[in-house]
C-alpha positions as a LaTeX table, in Angstrom:
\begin{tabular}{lrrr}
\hline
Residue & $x$ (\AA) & $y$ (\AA) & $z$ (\AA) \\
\hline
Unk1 & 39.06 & $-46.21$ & 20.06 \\
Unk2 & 41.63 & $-44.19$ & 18.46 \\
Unk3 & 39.66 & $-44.49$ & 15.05 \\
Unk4 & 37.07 & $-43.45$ & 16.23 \\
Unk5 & 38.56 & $-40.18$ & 17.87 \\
Unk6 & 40.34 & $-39.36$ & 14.88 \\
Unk7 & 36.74 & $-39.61$ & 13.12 \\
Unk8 & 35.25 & $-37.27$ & 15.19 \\
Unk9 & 38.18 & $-34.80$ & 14.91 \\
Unk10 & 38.32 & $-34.99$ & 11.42 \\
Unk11 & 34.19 & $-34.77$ & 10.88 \\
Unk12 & 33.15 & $-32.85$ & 13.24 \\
Unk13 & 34.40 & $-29.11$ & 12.69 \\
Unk14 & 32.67 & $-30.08$ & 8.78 \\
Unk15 & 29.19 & $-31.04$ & 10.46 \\
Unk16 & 29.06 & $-27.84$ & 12.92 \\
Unk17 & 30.17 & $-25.68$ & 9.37 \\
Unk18 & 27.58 & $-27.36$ & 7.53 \\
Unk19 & 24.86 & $-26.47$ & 10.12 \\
Unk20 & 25.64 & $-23.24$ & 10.84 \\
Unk21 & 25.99 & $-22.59$ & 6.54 \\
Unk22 & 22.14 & $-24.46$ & 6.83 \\
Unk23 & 21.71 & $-21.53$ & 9.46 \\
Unk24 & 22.60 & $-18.83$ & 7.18 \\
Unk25 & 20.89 & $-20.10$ & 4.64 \\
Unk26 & 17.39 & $-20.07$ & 6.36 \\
Unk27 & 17.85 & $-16.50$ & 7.55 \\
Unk28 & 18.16 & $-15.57$ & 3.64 \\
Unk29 & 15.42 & $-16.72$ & 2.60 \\
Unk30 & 13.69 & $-13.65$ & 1.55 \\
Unk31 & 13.81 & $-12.56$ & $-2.30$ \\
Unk32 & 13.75 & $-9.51$ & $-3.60$ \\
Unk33 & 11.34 & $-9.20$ & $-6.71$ \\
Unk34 & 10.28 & $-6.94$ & $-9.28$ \\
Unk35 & 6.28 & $-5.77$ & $-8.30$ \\
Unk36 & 4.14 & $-3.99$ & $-10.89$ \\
Unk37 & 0.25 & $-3.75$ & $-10.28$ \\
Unk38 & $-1.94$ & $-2.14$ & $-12.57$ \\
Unk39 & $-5.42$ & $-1.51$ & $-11.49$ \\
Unk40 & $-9.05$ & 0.56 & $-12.80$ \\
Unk41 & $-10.35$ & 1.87 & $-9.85$ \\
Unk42 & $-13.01$ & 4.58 & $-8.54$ \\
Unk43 & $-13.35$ & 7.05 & $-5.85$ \\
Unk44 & $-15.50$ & 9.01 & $-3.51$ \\
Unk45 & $-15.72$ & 12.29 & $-1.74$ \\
Unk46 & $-16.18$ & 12.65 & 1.90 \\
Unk47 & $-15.73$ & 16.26 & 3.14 \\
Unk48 & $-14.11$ & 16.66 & 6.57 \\
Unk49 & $-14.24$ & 19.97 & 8.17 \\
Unk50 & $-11.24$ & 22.39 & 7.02 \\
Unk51 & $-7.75$ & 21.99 & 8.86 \\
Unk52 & $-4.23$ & 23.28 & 8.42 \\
Unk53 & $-2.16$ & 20.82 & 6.39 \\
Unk54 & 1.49 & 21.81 & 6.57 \\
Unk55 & 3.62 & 20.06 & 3.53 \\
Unk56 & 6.72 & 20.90 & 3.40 \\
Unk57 & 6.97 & 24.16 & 5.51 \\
Unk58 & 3.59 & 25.54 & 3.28 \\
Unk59 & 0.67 & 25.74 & 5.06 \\
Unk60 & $-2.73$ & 24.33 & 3.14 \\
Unk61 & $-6.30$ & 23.41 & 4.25 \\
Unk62 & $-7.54$ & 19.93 & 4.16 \\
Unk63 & $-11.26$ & 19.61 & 3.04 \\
Unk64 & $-12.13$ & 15.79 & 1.98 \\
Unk65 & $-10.96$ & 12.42 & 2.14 \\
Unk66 & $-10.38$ & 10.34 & $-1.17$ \\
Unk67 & $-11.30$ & 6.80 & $-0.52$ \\
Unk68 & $-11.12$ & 4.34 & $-3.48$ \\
Unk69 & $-11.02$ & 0.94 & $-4.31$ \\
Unk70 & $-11.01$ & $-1.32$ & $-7.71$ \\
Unk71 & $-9.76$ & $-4.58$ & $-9.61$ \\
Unk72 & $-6.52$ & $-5.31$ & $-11.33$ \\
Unk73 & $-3.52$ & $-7.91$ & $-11.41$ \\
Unk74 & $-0.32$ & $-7.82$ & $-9.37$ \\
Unk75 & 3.11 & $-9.82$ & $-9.39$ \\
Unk76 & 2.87 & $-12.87$ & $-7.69$ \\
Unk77 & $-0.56$ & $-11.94$ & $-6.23$ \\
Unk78 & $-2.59$ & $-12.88$ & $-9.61$ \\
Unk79 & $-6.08$ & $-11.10$ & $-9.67$ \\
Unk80 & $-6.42$ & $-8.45$ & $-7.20$ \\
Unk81 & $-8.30$ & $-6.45$ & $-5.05$ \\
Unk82 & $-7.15$ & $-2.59$ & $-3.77$ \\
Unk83 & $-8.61$ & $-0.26$ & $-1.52$ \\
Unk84 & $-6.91$ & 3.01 & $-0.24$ \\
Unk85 & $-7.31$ & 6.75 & 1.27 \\
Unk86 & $-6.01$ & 10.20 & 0.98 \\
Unk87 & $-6.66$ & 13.29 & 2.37 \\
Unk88 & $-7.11$ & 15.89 & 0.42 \\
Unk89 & $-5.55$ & 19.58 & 0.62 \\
Unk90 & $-6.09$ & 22.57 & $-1.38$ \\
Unk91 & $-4.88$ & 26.00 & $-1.02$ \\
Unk92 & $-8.20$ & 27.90 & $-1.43$ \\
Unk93 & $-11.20$ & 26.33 & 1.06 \\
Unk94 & $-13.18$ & 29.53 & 0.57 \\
Unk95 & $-14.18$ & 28.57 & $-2.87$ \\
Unk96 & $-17.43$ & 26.48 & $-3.62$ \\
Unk97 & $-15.84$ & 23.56 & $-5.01$ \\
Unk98 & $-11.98$ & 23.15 & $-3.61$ \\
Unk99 & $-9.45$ & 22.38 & $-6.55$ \\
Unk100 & $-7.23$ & 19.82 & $-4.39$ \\
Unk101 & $-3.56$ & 20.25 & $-5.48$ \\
Unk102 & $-1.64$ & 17.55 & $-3.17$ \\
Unk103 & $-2.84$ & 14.65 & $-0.88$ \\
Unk104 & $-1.65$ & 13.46 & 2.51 \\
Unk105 & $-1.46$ & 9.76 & 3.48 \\
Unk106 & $-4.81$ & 8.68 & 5.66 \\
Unk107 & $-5.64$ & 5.11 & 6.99 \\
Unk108 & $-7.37$ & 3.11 & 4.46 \\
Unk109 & $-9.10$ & 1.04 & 8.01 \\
Unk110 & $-10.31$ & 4.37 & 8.35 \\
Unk111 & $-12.45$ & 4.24 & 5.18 \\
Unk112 & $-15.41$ & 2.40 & 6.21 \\
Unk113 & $-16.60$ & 4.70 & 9.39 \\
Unk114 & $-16.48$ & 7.30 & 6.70 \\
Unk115 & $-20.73$ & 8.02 & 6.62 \\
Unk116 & $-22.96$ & 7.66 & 3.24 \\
Unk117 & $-24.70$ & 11.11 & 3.24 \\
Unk118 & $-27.22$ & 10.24 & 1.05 \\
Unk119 & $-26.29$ & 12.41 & $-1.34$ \\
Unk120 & $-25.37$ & 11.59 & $-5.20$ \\
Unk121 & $-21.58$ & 10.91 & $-6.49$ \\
Unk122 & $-19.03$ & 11.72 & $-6.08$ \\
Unk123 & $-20.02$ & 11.11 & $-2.23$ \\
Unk124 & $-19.78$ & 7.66 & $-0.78$ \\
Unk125 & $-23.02$ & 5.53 & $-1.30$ \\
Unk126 & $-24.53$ & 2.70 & 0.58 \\
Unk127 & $-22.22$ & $-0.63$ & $-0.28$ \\
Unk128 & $-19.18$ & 1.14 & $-1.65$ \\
Unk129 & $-17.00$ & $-0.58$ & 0.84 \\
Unk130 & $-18.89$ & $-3.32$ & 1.31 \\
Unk131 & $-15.83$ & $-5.71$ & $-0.23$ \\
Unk132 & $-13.23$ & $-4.07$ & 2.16 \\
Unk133 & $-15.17$ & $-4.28$ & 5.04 \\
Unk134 & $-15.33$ & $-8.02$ & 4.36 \\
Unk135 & $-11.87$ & $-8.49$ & 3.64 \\
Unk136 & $-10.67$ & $-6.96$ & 6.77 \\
Unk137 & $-12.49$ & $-9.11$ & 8.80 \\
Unk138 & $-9.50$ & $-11.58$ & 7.11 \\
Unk139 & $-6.72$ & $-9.11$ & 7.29 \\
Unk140 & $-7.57$ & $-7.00$ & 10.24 \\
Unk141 & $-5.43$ & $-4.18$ & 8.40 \\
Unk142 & $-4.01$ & $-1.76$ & 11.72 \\
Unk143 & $-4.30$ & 2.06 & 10.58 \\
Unk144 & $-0.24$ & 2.38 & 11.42 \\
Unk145 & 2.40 & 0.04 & 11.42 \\
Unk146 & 5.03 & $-0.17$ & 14.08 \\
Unk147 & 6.73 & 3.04 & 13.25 \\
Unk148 & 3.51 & 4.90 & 13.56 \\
Unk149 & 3.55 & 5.61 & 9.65 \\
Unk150 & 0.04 & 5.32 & 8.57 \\
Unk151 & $-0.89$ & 2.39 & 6.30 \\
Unk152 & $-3.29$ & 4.14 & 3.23 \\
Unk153 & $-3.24$ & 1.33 & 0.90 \\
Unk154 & $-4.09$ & $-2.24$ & 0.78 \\
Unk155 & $-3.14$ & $-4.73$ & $-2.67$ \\
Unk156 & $-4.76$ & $-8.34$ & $-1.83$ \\
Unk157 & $-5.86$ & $-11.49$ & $-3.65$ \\
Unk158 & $-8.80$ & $-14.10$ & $-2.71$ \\
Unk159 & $-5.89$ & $-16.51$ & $-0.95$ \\
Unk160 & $-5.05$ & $-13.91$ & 2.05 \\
Unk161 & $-1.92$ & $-12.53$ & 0.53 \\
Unk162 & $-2.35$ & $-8.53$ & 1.16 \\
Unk163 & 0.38 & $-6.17$ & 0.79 \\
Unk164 & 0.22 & $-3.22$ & 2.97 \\
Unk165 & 2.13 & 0.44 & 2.20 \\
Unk166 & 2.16 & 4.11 & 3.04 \\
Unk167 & 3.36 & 7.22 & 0.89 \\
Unk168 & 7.17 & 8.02 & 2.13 \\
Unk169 & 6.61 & 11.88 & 0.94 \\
Unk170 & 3.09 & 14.18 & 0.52 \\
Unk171 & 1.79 & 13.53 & $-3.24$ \\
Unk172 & 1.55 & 15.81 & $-6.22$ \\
Unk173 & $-1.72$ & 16.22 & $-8.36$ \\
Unk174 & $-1.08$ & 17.54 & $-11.35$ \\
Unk175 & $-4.02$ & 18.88 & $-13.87$ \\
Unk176 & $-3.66$ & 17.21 & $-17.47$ \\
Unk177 & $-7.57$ & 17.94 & $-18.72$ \\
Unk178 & $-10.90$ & 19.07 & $-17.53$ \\
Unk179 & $-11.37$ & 15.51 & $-17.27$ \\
Unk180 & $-7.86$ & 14.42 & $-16.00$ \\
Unk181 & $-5.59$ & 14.72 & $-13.23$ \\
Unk182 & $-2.29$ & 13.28 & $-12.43$ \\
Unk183 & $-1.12$ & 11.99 & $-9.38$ \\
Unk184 & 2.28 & 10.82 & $-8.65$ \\
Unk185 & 4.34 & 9.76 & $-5.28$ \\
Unk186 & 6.04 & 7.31 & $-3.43$ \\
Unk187 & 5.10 & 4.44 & $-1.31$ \\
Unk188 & 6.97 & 2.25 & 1.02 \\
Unk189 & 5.98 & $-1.35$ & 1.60 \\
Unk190 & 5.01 & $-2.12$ & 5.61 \\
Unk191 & 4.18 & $-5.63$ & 5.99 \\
Unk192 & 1.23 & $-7.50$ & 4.70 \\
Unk193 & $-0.70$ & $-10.90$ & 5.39 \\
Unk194 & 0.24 & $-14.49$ & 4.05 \\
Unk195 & 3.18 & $-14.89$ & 2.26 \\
Unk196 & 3.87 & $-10.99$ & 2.57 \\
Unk197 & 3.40 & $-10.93$ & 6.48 \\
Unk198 & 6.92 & $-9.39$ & 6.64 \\
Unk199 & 7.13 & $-7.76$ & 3.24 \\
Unk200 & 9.36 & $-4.73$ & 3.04 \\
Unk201 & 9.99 & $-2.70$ & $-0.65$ \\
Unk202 & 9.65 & 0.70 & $-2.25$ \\
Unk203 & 7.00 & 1.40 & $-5.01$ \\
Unk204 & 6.42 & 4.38 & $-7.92$ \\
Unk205 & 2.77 & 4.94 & $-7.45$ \\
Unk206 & 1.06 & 6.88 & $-10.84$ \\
Unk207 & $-2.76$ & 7.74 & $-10.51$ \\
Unk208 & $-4.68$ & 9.56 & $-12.73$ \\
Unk209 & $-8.99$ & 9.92 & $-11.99$ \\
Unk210 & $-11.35$ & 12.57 & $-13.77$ \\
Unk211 & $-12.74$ & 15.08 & $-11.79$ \\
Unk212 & $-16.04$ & 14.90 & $-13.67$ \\
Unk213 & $-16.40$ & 10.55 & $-13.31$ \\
Unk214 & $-15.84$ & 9.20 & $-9.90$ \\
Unk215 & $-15.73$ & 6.03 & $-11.63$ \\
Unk216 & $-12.84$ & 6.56 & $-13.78$ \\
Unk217 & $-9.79$ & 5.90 & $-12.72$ \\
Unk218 & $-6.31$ & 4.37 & $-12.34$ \\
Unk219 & $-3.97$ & 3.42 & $-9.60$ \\
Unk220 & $-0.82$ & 1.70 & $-10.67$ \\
Unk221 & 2.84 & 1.07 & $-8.82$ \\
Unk222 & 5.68 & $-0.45$ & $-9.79$ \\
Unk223 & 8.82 & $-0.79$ & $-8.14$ \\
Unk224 & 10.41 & $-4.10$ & $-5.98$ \\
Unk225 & 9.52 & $-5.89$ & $-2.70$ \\
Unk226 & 11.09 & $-8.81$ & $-0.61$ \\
Unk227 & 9.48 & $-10.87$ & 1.11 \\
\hline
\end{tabular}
């Protein structure tokens, strides 16, 4: 009997150690990756009726929304699909044809109650969306996460896995060409489906798209997630 008290004295302060370690260890399971996707993409025009947009103590007017959407690869996602939204500001409305010179974040769930006009490009046409709408009924992307910070862009692949994010500060558009302007910001990662259900991260997001070509553009980030 004595044995056997001396073998639980002995073993068991190394079996409760080695269970709580086992603890720790499941609570870390989360990595922290490098993420870079690189897509071609498109977008549309859908004009909203003017608004004061106030970015950083300057007041603009919002005119339009800037859905999108395209095709590209991702990290650990493979072959993707992305869809997002912005709304645009400019600082002269009066003007035929607004010059937008900054964007604000605007909820990419948003994008298909947006109305086809029946009007030519750059305004939305019948089907545009047709792929997000389908993928959502998958995803069921929320227009906000818990914080209330709106979620404008959605990175997923054909086996559920969707990243979701939202800009962490108004972004810049910066003319290159006639036919090219810049975009540049910052996104923060908010959760996701599948394996990136509880994603967090921080991203460099780079756009450029020509004025004159709805259908030409790009929409990259790069940056790192865990998950």
């Amino acid at each position: 009997m004595k044995k056997v008290f001396l073998y639980i004295k002995i073993f068991l302060p190394i079996f409760i150690l080695g269970l709580l370690t086992s603890c720790e260890d499941s609570d870390d399971e989360s990595e922290r990756v490098y993420f870079e996707m690189t897509s071609t993409t498109w977008y549309r025009f859908s004009p909203t009726a003017p608004a004061p947009a106030v970015v950083n103590g300057t007041t603009y007017t919002s005119f339009a929304y800037l859905p999108g959407g395209g095709t590209g690869t991702a990290t650990n996602m493979g072959n993707i699909n992305t869809f997002f939204n912005q709304l645009a500001y400019t600082s002269d409305a009066t003007v035929p044809q607004p010059v937008p010179v900054g964007t604000l974040p605007a909820s990419v769930s948003l994008i298909p109650t947006l109305p086809v006009l029946g009007a030519p490009l750059p305004l939305i046409q019948a089907g545009d969306f047709n792929a997000l709408t389908s993928a959502n009924t998958l995803l069921q992307i929320p227009p906000s996460d818990g914080s209330g910070r709106v979620i404008n862009s959605v990175i997923f692949n054909s086996s559920g896995d969707a990243l979701f994010t939202t800009p962490t500060s108004p972004s810049v558009i910066t003319p290159v060409s006639p036919t090219r302007l810049n975009l540049t910001g910052k996104l923060t990662v908010v959760g996701g489906r599948g394996k990136f259900a509880n994603a967090t991260g921080d991203l460099d997001l780079t756009v450029f798209f020509n004025p004159t070509n709805p259908n030409d553009a790009g929409y990259n980030v790069e940056g790192w997630i865990e998950y």
